[in-house]
mmCIF file of C-alpha atoms and ligand atoms in Angstrom:
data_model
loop_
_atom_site.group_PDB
_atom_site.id
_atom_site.type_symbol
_atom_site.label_atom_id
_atom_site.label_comp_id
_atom_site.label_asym_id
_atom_site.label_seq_id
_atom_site.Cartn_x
_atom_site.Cartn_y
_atom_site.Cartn_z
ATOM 1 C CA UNK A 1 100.073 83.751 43.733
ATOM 2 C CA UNK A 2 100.353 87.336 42.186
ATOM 3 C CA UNK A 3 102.997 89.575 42.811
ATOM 4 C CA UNK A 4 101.739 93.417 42.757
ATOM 5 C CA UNK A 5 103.992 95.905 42.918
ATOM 6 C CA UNK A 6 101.729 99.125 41.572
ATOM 7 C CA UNK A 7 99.908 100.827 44.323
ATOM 8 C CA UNK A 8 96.805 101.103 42.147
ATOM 9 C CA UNK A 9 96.339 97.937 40.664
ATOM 10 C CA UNK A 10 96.961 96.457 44.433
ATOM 11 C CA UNK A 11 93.823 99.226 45.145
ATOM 12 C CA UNK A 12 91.056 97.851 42.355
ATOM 13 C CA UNK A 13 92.088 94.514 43.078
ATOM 14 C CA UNK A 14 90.931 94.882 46.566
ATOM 15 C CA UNK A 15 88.193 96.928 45.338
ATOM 16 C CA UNK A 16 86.635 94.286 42.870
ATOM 17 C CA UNK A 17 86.861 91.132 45.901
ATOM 18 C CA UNK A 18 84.937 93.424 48.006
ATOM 19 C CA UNK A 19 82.701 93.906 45.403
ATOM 20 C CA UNK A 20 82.557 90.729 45.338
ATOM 21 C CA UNK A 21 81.736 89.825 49.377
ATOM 22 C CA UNK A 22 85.000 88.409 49.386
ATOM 23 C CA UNK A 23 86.584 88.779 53.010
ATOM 24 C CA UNK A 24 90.193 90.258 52.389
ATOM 25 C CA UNK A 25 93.231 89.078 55.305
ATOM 26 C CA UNK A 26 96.541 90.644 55.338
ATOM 27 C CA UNK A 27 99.880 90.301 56.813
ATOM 28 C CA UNK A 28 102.104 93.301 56.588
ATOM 29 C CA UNK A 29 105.939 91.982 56.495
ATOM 30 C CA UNK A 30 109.418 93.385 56.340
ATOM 31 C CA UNK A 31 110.226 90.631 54.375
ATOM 32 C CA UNK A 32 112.875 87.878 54.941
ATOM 33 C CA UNK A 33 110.276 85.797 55.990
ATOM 34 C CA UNK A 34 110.597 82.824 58.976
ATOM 35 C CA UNK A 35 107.903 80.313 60.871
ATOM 36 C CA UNK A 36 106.933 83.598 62.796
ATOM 37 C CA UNK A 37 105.754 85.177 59.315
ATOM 38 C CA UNK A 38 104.469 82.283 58.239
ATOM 39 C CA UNK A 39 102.479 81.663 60.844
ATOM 40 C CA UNK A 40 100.527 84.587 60.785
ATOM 41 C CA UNK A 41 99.521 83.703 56.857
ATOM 42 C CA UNK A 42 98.051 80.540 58.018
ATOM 43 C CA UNK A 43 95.823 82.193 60.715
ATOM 44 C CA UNK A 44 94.931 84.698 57.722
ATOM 45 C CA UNK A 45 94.339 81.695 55.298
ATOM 46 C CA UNK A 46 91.741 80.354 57.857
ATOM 47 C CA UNK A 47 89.687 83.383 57.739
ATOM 48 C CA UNK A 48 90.005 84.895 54.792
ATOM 49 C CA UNK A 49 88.921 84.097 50.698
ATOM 50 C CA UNK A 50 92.098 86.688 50.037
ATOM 51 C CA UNK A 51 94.983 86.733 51.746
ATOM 52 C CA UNK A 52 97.548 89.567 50.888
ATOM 53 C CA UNK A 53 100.823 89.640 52.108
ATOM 54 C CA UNK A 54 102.938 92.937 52.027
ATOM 55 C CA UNK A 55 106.869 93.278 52.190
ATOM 56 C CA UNK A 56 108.173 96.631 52.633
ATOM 57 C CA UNK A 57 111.625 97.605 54.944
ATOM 58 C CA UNK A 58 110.226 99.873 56.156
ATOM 59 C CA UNK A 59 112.691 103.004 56.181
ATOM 60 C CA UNK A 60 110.440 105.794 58.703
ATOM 61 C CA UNK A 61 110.713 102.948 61.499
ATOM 62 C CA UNK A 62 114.237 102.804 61.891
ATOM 63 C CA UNK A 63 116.223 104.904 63.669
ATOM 64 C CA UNK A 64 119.907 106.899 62.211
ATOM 65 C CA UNK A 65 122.000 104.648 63.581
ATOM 66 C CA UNK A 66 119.818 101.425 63.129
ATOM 67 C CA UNK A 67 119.808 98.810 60.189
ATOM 68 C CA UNK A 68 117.866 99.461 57.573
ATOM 69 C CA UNK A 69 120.939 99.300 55.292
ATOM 70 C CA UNK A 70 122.091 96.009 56.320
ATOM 71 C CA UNK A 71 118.394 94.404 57.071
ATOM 72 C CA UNK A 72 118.038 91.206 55.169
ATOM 73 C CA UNK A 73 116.022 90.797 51.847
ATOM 74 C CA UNK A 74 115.462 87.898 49.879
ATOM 75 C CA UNK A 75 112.472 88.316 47.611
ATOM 76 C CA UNK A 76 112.844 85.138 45.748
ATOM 77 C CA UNK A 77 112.805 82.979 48.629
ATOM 78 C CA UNK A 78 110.090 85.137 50.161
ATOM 79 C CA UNK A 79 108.242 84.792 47.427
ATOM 80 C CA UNK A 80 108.461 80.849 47.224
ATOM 81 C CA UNK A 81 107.764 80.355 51.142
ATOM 82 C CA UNK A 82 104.784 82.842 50.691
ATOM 83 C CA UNK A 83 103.190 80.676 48.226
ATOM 84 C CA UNK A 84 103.698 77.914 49.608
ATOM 85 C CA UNK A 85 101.674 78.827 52.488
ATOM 86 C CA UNK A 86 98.890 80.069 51.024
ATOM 87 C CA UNK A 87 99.609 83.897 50.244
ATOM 88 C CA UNK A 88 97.171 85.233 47.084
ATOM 89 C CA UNK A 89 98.691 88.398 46.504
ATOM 90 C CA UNK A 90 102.360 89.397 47.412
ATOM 91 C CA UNK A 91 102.293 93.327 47.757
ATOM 92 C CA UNK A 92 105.655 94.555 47.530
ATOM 93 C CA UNK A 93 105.375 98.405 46.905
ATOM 94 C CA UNK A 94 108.499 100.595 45.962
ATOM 95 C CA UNK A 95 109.879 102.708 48.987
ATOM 96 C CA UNK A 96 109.284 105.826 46.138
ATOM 97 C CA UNK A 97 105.587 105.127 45.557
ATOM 98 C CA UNK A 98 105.283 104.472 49.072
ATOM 99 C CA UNK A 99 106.767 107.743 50.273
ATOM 100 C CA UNK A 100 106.935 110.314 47.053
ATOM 101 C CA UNK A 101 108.973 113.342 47.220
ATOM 102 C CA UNK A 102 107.708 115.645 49.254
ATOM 103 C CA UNK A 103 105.658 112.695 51.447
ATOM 104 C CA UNK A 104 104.572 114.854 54.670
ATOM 105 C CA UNK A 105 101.921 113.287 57.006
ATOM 106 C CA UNK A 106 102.344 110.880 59.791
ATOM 107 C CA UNK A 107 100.649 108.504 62.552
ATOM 108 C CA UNK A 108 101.537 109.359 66.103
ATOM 109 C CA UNK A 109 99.652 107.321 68.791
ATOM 110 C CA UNK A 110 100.747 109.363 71.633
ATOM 111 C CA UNK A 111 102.019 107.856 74.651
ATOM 112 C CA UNK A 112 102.006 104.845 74.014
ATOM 113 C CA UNK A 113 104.262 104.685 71.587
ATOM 114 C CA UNK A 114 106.844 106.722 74.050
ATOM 115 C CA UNK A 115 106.868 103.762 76.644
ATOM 116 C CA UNK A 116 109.002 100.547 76.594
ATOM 117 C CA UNK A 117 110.474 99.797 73.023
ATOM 118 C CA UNK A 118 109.496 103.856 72.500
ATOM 119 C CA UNK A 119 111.775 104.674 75.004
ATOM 120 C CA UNK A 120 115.024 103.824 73.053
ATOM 121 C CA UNK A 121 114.058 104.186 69.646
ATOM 122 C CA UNK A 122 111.633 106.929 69.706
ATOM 123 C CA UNK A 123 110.513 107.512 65.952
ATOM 124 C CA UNK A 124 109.688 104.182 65.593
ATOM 125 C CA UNK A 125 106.579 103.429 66.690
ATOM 126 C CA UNK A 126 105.496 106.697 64.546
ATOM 127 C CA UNK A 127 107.207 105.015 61.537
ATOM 128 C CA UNK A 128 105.117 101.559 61.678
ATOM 129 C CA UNK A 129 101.987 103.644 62.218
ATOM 130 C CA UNK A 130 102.540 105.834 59.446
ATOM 131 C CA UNK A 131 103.322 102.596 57.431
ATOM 132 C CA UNK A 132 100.147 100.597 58.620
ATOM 133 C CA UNK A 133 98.050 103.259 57.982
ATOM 134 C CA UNK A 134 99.031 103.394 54.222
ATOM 135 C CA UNK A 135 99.242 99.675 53.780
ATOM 136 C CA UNK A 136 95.935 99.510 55.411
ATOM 137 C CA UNK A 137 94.678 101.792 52.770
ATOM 138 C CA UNK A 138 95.985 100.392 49.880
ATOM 139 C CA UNK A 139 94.922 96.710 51.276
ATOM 140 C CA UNK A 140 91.606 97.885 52.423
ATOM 141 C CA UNK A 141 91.930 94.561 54.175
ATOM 142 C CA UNK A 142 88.857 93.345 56.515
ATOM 143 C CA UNK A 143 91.304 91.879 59.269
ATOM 144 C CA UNK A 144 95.109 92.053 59.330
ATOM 145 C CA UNK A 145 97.598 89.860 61.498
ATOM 146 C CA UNK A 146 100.000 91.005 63.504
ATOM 147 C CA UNK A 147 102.265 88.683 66.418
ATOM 148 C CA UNK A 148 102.414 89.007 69.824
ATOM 149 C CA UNK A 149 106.412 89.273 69.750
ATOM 150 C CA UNK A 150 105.941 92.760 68.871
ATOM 151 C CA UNK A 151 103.539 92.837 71.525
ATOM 152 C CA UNK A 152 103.513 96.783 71.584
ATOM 153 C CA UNK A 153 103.433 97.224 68.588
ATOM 154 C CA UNK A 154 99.640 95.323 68.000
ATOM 155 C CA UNK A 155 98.970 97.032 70.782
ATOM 156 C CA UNK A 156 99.406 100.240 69.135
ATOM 157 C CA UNK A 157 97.746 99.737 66.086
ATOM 158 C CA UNK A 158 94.592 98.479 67.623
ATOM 159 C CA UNK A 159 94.519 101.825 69.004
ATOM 160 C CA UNK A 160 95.217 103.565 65.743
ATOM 161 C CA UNK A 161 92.814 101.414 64.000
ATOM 162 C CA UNK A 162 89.920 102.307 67.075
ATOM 163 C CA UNK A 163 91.058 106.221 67.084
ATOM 164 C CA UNK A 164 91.188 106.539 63.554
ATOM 165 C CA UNK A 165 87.995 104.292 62.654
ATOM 166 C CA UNK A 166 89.344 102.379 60.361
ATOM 167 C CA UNK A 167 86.780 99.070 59.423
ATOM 168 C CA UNK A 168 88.795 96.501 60.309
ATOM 169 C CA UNK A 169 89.949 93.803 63.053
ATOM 170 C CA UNK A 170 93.525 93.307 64.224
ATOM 171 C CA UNK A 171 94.570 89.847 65.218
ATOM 172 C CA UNK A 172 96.763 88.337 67.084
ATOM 173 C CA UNK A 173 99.058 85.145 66.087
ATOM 174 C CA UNK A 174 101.304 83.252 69.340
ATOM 175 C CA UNK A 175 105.287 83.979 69.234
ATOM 176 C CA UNK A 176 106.588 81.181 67.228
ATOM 177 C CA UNK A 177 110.462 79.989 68.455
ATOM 178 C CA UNK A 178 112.963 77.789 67.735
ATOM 179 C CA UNK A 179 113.517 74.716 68.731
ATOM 180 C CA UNK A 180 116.472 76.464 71.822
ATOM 181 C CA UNK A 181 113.181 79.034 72.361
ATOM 182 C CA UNK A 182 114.918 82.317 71.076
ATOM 183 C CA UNK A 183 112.025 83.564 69.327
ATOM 184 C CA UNK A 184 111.896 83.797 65.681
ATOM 185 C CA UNK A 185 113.556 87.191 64.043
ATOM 186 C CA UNK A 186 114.698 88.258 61.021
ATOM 187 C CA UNK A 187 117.556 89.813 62.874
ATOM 188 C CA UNK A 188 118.642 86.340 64.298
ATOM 189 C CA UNK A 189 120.656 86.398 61.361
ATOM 190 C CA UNK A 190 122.880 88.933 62.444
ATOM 191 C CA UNK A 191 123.929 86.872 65.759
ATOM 192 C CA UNK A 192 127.400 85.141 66.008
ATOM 193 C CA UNK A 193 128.090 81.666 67.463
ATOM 194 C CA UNK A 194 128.320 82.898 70.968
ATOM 195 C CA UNK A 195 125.656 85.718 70.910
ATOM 196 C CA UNK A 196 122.935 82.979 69.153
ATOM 197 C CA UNK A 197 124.270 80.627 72.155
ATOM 198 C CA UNK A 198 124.138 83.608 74.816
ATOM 199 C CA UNK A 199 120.401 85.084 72.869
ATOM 200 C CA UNK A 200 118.503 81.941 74.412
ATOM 201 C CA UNK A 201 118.677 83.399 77.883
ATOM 202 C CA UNK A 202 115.853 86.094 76.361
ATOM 203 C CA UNK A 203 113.440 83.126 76.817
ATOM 204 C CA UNK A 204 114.717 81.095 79.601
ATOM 205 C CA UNK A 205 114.530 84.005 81.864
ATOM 206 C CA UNK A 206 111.029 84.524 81.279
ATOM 207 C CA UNK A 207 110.026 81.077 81.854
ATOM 208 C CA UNK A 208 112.230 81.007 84.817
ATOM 209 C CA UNK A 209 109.460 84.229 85.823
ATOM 210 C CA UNK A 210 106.609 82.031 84.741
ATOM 211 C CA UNK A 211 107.836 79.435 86.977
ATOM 212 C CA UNK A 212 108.272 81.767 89.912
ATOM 213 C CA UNK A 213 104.526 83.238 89.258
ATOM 214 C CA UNK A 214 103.313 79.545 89.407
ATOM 215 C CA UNK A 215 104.885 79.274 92.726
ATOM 216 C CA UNK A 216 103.177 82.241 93.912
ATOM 217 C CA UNK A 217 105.322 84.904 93.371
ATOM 218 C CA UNK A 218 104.007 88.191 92.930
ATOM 219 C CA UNK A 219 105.902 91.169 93.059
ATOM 220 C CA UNK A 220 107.095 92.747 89.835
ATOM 221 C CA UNK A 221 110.380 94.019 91.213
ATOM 222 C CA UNK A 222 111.531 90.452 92.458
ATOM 223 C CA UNK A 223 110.259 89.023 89.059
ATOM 224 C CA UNK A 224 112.121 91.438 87.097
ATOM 225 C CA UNK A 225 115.490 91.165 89.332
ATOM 226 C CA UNK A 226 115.812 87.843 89.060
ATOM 227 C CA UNK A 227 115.500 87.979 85.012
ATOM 228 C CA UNK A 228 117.881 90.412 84.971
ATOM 229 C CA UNK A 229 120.197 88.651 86.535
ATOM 230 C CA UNK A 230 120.191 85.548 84.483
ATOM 231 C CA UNK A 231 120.560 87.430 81.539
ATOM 232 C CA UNK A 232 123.344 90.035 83.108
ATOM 233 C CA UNK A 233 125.310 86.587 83.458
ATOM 234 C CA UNK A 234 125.616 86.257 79.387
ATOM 235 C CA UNK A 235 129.033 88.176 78.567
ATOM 236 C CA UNK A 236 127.326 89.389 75.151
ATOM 237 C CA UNK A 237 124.060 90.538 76.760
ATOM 238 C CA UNK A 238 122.811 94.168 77.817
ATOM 239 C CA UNK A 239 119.886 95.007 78.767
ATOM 240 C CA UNK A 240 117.455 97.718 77.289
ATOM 241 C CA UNK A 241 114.499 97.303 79.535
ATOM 242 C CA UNK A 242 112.726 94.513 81.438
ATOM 243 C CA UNK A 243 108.682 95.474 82.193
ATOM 244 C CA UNK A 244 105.708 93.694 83.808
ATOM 245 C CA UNK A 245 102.966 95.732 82.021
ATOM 246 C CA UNK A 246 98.813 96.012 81.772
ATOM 247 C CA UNK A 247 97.993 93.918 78.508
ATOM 248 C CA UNK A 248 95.854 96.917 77.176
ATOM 249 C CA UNK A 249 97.216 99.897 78.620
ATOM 250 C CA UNK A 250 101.154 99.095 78.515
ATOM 251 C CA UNK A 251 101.398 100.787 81.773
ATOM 252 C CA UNK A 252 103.432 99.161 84.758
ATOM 253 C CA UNK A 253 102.097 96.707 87.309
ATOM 254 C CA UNK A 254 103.566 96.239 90.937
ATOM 255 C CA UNK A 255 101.977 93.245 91.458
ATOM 256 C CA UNK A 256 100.570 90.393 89.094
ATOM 257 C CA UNK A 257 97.327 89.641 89.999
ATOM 258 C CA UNK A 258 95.754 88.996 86.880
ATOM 259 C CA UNK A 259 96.355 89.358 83.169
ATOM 260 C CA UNK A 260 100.349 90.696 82.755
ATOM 261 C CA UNK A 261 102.802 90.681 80.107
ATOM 262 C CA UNK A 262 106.266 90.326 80.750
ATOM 263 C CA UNK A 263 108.494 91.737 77.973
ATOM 264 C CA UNK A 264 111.671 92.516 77.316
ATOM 265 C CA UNK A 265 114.477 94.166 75.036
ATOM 266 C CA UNK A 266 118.131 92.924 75.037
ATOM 267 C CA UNK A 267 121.305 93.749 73.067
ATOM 268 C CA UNK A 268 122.739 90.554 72.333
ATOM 269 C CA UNK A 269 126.287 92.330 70.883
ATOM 270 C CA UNK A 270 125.226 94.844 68.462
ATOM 271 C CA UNK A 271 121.928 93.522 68.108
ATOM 272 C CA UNK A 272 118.627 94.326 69.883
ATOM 273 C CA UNK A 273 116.440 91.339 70.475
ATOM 274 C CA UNK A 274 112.959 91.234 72.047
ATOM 275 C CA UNK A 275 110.911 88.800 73.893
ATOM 276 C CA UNK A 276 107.511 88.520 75.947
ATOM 277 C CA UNK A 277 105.007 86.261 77.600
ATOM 278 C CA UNK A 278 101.205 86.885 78.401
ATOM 279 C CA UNK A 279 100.520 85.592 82.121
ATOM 280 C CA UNK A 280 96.925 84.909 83.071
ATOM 281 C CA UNK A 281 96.999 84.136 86.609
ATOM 282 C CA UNK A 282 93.869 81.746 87.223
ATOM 283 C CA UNK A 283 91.148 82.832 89.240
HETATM 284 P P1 AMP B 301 108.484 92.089 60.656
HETATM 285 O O1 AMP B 301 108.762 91.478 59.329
HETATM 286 O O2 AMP B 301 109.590 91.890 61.655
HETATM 287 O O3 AMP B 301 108.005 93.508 60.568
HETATM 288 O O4 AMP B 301 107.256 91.273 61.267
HETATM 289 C C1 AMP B 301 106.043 91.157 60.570
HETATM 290 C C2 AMP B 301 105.026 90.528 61.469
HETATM 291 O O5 AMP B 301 105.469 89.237 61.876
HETATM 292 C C3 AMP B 301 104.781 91.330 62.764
HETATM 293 O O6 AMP B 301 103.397 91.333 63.065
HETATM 294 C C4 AMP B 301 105.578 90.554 63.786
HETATM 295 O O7 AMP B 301 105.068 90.681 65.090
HETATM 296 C C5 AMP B 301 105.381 89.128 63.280
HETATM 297 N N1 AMP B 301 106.441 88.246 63.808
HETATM 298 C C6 AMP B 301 107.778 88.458 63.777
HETATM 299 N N2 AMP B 301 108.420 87.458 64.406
HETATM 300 C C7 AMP B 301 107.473 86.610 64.857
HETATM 301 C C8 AMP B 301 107.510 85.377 65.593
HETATM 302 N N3 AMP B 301 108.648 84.831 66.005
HETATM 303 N N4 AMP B 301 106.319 84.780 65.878
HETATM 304 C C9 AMP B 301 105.147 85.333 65.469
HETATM 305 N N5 AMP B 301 105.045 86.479 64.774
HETATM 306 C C10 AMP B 301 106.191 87.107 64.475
#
């Protein structure tokens, strides 16, 4: 595995592999990276005769009063796990090189990126388009994966990728958990005893939803009460938003009758956690 940090040597490398017909797969990272990560090389190491990984935090995608001074970084272990699993090139660009003095433009996907996770942190979604759309270009990647736990945000830059014509795929990868189902995040870390203990109601409530859907439930309002109030029963817990949304056009559904995603965003303490679940109703 190589580590690049220079922008332009990570450009002619990409350059001479698809010179050379090679098919290029990338996974764009904050770093500190878990299963979830990982999991997402894997699917890339399937596909691809490259596969670059980036880690960058990030800094347009947080918000003033969010972490991006206390967000964990570990490049050496990084670095080892990425390897292990199959990574070609790490790209791990400086935040100056990335954004230069006087750095101006940015990616906006309009309302979509106002909705849901928008809602509370409202210059973020701008921030990991702005980001993607650089990475993509320094990358030049033929497919890049992306996981469903940030279900909006894949969602968003397929979007970008089909307003903006840019030739390549975005995929998919399943939410990988732990073993309690709290669903893999860098930000676990920050949890105490009691909030990790109180954080696995994210996932029980939702399959306590799935459960109800299997038993014919369908309304989105009875769905959603009922998750909110296992999760209002954790003392640590409060909730951003609970949705039952249109898988391609984020937008709210009354009733599940087909394809849904339930998804939701919880404070769990200081930290905000976030959790969904694709529902295909047969038939
Ligand atoms: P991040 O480092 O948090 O920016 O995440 C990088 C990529 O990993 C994004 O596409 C995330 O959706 C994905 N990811 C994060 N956590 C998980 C998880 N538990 N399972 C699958 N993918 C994940």
């Amino acid at each position: 595995m190589e580590v690049i940090q220079s922008i332009q040597e990570m450009q002619q490398r990409s350059d001479t592999f698809r010179r050379q017909g090679k098919i290029i797969g990338f996974v764009p990272t904050m770093g500190f990276l878990h299963e979830g990560h990982l999991s997402l090389i894997r699917i890339a190491r399937e596909k691809a005769e490259l596969v670059v990984v980036s880690i960058f935090v990030n800094p347009t995608q947080f918000g003033a009063n969010e972490d991006l001074d206390r967000y964990p970084r570990d490049l050496n272990r990084d670095q080892k796990l990425a390897q292990k699993t199959g990574t070609d090139i790490l790209f791990y660009p400086s935040e100056r090189d990335i954004y230069p003095e006087g750095y101006l433009t940015y990616v906006h996907v309009d309302s979509l990126s106002r909705i849901l996770c928008g809602e509370s942190r409202p210059t973020h979604f701008r921030g990991v388009a702005t980001i993607c759309s650089i990475l993509f270009h320094m990358v030049k990647p033929h497919f890049a994966v992306f996981g469903q736990k940030d279900f909006q945000q894949a969602v968003i830059i397929r979007k970008m990728v089909q307003d903006l014509r840019f030739d390549l795929e975005i995929l998919l990868g399943p939410i990988v958990r732990e073993p309690d189902g709290l669903a893999m995040s860098s930000r676990n870390t920050y949890l105490s005893d009691q909030e990790r203990d109180d954080a696995r109601i994210l996932n029980q409530s939702l399959h306590r939803a799935e459960q109800m859907i299997r038993g014919g439930e369908v309304k989105a309002s009875i769905l959603i009460s009922e998750i909110q109030q296992l999760i209002d029963k954790k003392r640590s817990t409060r909730i951003d938003y609970i949705q039952i949304f249109d898988p391609e056009t984020l937008q709210p559904l009354a009733e599940i009758r087909k394809q849904a995603v339930i998804a939701l965003a919880v404070f769990v303490g200081k930290t905000r956690l976030i959790d969904n679940v694709i529902i295909q109703v047969p038939g």
